PDB file of C-alpha atoms in Angstrom:
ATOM      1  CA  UNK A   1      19.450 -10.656 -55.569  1.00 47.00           C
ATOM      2  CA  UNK A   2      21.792  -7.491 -54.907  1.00 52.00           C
ATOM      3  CA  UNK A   3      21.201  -6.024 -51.602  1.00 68.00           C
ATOM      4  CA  UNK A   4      22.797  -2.912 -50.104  1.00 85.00           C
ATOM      5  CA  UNK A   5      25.116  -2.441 -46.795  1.00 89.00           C
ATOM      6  CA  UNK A   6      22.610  -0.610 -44.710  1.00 91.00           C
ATOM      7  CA  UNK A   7      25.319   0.616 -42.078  1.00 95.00           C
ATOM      8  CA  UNK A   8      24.841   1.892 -38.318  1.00 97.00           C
ATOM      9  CA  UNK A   9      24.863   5.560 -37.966  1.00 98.00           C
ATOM     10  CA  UNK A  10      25.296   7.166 -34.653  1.00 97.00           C
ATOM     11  CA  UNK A  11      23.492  10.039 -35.572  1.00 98.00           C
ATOM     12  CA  UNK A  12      20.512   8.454 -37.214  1.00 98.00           C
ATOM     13  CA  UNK A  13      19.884   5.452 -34.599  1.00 98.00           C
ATOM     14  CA  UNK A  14      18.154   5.077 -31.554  1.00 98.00           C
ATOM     15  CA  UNK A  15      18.067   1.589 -28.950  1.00 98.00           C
ATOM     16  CA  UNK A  16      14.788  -0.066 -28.053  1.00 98.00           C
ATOM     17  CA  UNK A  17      15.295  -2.148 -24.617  1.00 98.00           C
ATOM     18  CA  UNK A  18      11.767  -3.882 -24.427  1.00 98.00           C
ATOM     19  CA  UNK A  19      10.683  -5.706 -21.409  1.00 98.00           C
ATOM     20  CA  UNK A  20      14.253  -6.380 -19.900  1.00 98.00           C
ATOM     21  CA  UNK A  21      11.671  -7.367 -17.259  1.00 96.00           C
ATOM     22  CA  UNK A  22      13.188  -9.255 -13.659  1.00 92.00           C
ATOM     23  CA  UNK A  23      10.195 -11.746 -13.934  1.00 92.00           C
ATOM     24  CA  UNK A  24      10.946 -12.390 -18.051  1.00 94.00           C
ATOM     25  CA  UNK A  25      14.612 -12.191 -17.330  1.00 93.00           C
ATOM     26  CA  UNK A  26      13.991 -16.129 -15.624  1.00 93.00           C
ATOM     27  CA  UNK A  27      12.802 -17.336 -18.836  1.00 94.00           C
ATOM     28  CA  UNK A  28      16.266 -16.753 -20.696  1.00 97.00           C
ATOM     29  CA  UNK A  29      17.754 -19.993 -21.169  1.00 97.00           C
ATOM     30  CA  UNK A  30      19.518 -19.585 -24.337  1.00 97.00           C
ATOM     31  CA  UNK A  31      22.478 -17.901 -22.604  1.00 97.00           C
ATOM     32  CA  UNK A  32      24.419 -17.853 -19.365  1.00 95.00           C
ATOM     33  CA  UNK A  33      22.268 -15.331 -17.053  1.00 93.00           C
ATOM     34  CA  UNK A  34      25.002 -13.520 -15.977  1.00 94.00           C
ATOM     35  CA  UNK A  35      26.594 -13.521 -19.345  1.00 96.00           C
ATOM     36  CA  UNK A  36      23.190 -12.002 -20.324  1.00 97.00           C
ATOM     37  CA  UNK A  37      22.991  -9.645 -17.730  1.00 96.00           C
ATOM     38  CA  UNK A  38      26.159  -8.536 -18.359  1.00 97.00           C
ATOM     39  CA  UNK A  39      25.402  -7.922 -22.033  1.00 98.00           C
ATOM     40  CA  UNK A  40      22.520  -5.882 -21.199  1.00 98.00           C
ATOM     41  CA  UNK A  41      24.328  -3.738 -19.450  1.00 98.00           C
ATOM     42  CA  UNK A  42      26.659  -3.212 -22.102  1.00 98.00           C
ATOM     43  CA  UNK A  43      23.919  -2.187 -24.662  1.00 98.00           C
ATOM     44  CA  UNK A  44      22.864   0.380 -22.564  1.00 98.00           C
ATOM     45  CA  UNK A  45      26.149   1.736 -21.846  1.00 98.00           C
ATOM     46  CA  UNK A  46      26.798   1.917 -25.847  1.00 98.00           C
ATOM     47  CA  UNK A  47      23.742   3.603 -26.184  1.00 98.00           C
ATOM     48  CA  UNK A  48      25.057   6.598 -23.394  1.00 98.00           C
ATOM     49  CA  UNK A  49      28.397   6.533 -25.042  1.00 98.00           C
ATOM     50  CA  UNK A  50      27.272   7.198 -28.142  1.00 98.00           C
ATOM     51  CA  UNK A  51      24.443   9.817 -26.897  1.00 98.00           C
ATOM     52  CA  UNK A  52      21.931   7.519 -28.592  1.00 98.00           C
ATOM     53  CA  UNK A  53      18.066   8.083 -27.973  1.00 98.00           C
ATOM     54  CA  UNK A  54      17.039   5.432 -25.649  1.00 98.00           C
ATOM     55  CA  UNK A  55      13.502   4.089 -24.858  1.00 98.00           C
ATOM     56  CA  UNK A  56      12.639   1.371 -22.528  1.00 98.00           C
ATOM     57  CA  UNK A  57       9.265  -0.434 -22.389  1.00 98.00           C
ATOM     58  CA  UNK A  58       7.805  -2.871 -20.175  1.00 98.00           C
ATOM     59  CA  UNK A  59       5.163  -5.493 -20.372  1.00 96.00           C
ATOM     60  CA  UNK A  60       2.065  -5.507 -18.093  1.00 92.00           C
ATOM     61  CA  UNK A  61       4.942  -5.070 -14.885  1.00 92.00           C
ATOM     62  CA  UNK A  62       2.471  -5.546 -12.481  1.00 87.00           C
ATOM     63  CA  UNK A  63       1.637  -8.859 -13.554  1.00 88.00           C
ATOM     64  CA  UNK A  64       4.037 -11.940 -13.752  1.00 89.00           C
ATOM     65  CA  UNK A  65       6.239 -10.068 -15.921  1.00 92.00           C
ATOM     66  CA  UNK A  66       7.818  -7.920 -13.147  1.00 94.00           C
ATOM     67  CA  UNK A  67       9.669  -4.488 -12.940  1.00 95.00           C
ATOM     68  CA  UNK A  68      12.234  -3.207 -15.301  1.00 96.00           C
ATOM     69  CA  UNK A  69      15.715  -4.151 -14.155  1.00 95.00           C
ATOM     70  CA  UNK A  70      16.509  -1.712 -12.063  1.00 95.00           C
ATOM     71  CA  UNK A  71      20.323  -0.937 -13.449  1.00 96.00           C
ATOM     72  CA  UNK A  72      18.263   0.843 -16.753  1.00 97.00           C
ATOM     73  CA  UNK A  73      16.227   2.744 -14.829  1.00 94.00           C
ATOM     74  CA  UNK A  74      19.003   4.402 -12.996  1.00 96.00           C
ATOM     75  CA  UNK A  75      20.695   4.276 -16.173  1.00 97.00           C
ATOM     76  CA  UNK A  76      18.459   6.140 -18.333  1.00 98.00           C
ATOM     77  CA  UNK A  77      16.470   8.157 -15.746  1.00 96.00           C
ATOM     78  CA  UNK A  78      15.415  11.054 -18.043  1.00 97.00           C
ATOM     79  CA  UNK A  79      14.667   8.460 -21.081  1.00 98.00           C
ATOM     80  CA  UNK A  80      11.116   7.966 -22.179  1.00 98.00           C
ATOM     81  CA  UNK A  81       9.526   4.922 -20.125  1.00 98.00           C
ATOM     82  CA  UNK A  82       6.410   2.969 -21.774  1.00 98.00           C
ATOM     83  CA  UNK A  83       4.739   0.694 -19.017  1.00 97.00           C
ATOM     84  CA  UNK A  84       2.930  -0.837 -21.574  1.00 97.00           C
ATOM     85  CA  UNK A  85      -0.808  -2.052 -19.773  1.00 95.00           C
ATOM     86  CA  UNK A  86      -1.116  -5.092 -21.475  1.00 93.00           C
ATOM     87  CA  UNK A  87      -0.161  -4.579 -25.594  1.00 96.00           C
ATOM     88  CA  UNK A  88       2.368  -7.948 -26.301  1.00 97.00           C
ATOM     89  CA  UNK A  89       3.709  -6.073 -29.156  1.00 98.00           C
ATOM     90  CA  UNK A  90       5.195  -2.912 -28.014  1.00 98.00           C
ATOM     91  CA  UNK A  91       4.373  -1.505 -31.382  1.00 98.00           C
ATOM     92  CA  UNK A  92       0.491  -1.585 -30.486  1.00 98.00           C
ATOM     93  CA  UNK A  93       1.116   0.849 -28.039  1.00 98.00           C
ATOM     94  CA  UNK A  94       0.567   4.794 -29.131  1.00 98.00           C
ATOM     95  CA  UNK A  95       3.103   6.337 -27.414  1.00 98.00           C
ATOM     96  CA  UNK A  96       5.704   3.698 -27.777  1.00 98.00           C
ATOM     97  CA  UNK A  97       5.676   4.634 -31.571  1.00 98.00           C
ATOM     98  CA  UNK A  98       5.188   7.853 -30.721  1.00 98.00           C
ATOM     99  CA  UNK A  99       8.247   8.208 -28.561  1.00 98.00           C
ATOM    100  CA  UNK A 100      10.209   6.136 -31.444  1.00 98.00           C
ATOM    101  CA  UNK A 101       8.951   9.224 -34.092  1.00 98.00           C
ATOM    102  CA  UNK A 102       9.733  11.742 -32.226  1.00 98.00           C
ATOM    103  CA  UNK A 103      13.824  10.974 -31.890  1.00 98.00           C
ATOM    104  CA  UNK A 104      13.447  11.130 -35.596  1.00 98.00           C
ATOM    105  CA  UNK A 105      15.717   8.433 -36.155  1.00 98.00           C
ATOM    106  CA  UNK A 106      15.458   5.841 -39.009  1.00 98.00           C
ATOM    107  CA  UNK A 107      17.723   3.035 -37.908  1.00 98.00           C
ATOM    108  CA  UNK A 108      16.263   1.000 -35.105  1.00 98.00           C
ATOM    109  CA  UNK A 109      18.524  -0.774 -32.731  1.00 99.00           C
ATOM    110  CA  UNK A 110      16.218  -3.451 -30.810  1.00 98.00           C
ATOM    111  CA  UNK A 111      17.108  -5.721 -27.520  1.00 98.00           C
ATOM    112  CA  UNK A 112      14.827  -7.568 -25.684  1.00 98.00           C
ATOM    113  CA  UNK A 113      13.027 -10.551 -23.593  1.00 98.00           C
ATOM    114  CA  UNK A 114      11.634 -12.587 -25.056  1.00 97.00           C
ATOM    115  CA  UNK A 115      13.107 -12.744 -28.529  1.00 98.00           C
ATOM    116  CA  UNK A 116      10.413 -14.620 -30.668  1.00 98.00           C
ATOM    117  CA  UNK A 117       7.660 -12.047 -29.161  1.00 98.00           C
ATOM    118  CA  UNK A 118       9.308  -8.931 -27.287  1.00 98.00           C
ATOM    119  CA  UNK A 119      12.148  -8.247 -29.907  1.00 98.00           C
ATOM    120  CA  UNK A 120      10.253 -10.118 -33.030  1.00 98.00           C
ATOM    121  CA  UNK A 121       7.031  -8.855 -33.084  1.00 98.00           C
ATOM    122  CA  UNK A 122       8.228  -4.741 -32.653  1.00 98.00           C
ATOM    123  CA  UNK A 123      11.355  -5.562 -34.935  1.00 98.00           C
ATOM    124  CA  UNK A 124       8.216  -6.571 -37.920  1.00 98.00           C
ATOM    125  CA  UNK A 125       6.470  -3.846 -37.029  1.00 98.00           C
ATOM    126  CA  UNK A 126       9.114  -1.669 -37.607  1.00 98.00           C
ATOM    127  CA  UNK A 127      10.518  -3.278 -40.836  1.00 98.00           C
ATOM    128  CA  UNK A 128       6.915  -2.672 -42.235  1.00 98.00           C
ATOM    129  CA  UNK A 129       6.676   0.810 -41.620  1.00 98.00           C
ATOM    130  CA  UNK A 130       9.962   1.565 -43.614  1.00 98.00           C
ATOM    131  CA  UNK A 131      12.606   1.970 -40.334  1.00 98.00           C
ATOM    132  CA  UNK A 132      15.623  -0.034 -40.389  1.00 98.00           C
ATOM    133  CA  UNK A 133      16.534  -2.435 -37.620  1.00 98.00           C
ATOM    134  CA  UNK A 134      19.221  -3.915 -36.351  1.00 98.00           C
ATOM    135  CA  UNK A 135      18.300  -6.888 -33.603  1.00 98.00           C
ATOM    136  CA  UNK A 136      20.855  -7.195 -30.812  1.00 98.00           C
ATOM    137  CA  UNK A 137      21.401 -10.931 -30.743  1.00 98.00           C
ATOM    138  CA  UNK A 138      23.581 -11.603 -27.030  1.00 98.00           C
ATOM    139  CA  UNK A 139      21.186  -8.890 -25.507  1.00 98.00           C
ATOM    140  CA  UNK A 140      17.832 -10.477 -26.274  1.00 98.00           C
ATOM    141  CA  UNK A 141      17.166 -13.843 -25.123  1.00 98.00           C
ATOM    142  CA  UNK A 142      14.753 -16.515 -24.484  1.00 98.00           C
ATOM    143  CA  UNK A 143      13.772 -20.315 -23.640  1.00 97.00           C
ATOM    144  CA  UNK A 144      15.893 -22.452 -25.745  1.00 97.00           C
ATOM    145  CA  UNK A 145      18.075 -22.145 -28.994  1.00 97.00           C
ATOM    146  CA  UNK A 146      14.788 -23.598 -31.105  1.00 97.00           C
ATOM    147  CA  UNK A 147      12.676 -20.892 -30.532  1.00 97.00           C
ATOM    148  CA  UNK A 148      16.004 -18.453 -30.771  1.00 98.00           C
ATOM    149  CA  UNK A 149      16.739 -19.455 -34.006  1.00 98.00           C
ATOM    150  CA  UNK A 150      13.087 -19.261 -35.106  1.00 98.00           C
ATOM    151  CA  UNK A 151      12.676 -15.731 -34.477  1.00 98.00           C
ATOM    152  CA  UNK A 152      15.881 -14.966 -35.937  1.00 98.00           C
ATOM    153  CA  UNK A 153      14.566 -16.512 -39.354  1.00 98.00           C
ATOM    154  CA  UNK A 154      11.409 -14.473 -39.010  1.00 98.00           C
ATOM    155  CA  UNK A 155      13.248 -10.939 -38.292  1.00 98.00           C
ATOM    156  CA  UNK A 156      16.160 -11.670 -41.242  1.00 98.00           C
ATOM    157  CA  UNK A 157      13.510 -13.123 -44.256  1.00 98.00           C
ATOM    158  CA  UNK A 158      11.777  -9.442 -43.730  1.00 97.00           C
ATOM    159  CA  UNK A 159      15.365  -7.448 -43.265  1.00 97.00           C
ATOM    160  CA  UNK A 160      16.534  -7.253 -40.342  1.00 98.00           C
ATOM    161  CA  UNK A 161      20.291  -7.174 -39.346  1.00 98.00           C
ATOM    162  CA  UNK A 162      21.818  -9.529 -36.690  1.00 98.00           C
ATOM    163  CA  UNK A 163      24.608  -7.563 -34.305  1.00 98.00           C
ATOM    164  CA  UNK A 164      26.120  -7.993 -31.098  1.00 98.00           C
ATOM    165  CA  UNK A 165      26.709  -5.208 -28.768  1.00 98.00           C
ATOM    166  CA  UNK A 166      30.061  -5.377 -29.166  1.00 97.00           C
ATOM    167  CA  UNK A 167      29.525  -5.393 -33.294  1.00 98.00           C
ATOM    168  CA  UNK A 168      27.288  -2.466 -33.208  1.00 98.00           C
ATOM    169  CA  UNK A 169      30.117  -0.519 -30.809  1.00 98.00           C
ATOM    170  CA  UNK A 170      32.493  -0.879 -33.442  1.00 97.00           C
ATOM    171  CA  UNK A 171      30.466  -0.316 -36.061  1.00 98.00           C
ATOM    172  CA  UNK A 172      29.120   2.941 -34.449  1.00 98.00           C
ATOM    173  CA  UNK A 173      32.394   3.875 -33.812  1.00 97.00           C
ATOM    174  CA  UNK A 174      33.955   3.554 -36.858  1.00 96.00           C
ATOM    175  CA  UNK A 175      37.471   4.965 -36.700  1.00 96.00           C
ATOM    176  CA  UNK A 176      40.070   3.888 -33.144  1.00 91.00           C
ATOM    177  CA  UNK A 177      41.266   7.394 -33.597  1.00 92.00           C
ATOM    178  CA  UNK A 178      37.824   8.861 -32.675  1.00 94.00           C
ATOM    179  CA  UNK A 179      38.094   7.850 -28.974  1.00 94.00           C
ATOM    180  CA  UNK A 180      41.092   4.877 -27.822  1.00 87.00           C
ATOM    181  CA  UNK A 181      40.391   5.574 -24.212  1.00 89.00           C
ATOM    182  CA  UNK A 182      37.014   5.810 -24.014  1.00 92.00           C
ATOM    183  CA  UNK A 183      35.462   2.895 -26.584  1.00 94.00           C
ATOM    184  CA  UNK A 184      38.511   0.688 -24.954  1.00 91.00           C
ATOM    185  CA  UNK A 185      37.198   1.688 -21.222  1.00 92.00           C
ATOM    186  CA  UNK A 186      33.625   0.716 -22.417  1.00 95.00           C
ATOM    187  CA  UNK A 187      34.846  -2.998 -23.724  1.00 94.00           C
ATOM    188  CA  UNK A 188      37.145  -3.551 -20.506  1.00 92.00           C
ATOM    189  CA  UNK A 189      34.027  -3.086 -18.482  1.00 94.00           C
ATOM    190  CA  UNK A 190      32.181  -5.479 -19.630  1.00 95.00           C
ATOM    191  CA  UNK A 191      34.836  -7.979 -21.168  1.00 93.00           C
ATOM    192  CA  UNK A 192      37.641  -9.350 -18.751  1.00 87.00           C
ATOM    193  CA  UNK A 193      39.892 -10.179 -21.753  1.00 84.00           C
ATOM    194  CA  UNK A 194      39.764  -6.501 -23.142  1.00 81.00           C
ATOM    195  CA  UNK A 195      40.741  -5.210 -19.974  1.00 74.00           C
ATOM    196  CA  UNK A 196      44.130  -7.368 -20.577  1.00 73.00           C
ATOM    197  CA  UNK A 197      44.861  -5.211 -23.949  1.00 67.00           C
ATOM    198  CA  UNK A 198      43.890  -2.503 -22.737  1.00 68.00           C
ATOM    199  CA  UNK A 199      46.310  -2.491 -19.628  1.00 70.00           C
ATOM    200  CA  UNK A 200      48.978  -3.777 -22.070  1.00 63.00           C
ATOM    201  CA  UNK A 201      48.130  -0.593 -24.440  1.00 64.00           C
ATOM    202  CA  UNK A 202      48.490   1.896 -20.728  1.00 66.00           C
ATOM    203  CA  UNK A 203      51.166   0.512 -20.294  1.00 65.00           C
ATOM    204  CA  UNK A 204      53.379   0.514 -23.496  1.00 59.00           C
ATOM    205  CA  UNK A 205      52.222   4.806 -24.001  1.00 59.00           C
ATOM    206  CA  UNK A 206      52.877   5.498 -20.869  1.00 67.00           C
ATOM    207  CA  UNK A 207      56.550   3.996 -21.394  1.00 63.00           C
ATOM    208  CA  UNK A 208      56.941   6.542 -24.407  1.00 61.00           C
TER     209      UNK A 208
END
C-alpha cells in the first residue's frame, strides 16, 4: 500500500479545541495535569502565531462538564464559540460544521478532552467527509493509556495523522529562516529546556 505525505499547511489549516472543559479537564489521567495544561496552552498559542482559524466548542457546560478553560477564552476572544447543548460529537452540531466550512480550510488540526469521544468521534466525522486531520496527541487526553491508545487506533485505521504541538510548529513553520525569534520565543514559553538554547543563541549574536 503506497500512501502519500499529506503535509501541514499554514494557509490551508484550521485548530479544533473541543471541550477543553475545567470539569473534563479532571478526567485526564494519561498525562501530568500541568504538563497537559501547559500543552494546551501551547496549541493555542501556535494556532495565533501562525494566524490559524480557531474554533472552540464545549460540551453541555452547564452540566458536569464545566466551563471552557478560561486561558482560551481570553485567548481567542473574537473566535467562533459552539456551546454545544448536549450533541457528544461536536460534528452533530450545525454550526460547529458550519463554522469549520466557512474558514474554508481542508486540513483539520483537532485537540481535545476526552480523546476516545471529544477528539475521536469529530476527527471520524471529519475523515468521512473528505477533510484531512491531524490529531494533537500531548494536547488531548483522557483516563488511562488503554483507552488512549484505543482511540488512537480508531482515528489512524481511517487516516488520521498523530502530531504533537511542538511537531505541528515545526512542521507549519517549515524553514528557521522564516522567523528565529519568534518560533524560538513560542518554544521557550512553554519548554524550560528551549529557553536554555535560546538564551545560548542571544547570547552568541549579540557577541557578533
Amino acid at each position: 500500500m503506497t500512501s502519500s505525505y499529506k503535509r501541514l499547511d499554514k494557509d490551508n489549516a484550521a485548530v479544533l479545541m473541543v471541550d477543553h472543559q475545567a470539569g473534563l479537564l479532571s478526567l485526564v489521567r494519561d498525562i501530568d495535569p500541568d504538563r497537559f495544561k501547559n500543552n494546551v496552552l501551547a496549541l493555542a498559542d501556535l494556532a495565533k502565531y501562525f494566524k490559524l482559524p480557531t474554533i472552540l466548542t464545549t460540551s453541555f457546560e452547564t452540566g458536569p462538564n464545566g466551563p471552557l478553560v478560561p486561558e482560551l477564552k481570553a485567548l481567542f476572544p473574537d473566535a467562533p464559540y459552539i456551546a454545544r447543548p448536549g450533541q457528544i460529537n461536536a460534528w452533530d452540531n450545525e454550526d460547529f460544521v458550519k463554522a469549520i466550512k466557512a474558514t474554508g480550510k481542508k486540513q483539520l488540526i483537532i485537540a481535545g478532552v476526552v480523546t476516545e469521544v471529544c477528539v475521536a468521534f469529530p476527527a471520524l466525522s471529519a475523515l468521512a467527509e473528505g477533510f484531512d486531520v491531524f490529531v494533537v496527541t500531548d494536547a488531548s487526553g483522557t483516563f488511562n493509556e488503554l483507552t488512549r491508545e484505543s482511540a488512537w487506533h480508531r482515528m489512524t485505521a481511517q487516516g488520521a495523522q498523530l502530531m504533537t504541538w511542538f511537531g505541528l510548529a515545526c512542521e507549519l513553520h517549515r524553514d528557521w529562516r522564516n522567523d528565529i525569534e519568534g518560533l524560538g520565543t513560542l518554544f521557550s514559553n512553554h519548554i524550560p529546556d528551549y529557553r536554555n538554547l535560546m538564551t545560548s543563541y542571544s547570547t552568541l549574536a549579540n557577541s557578533k
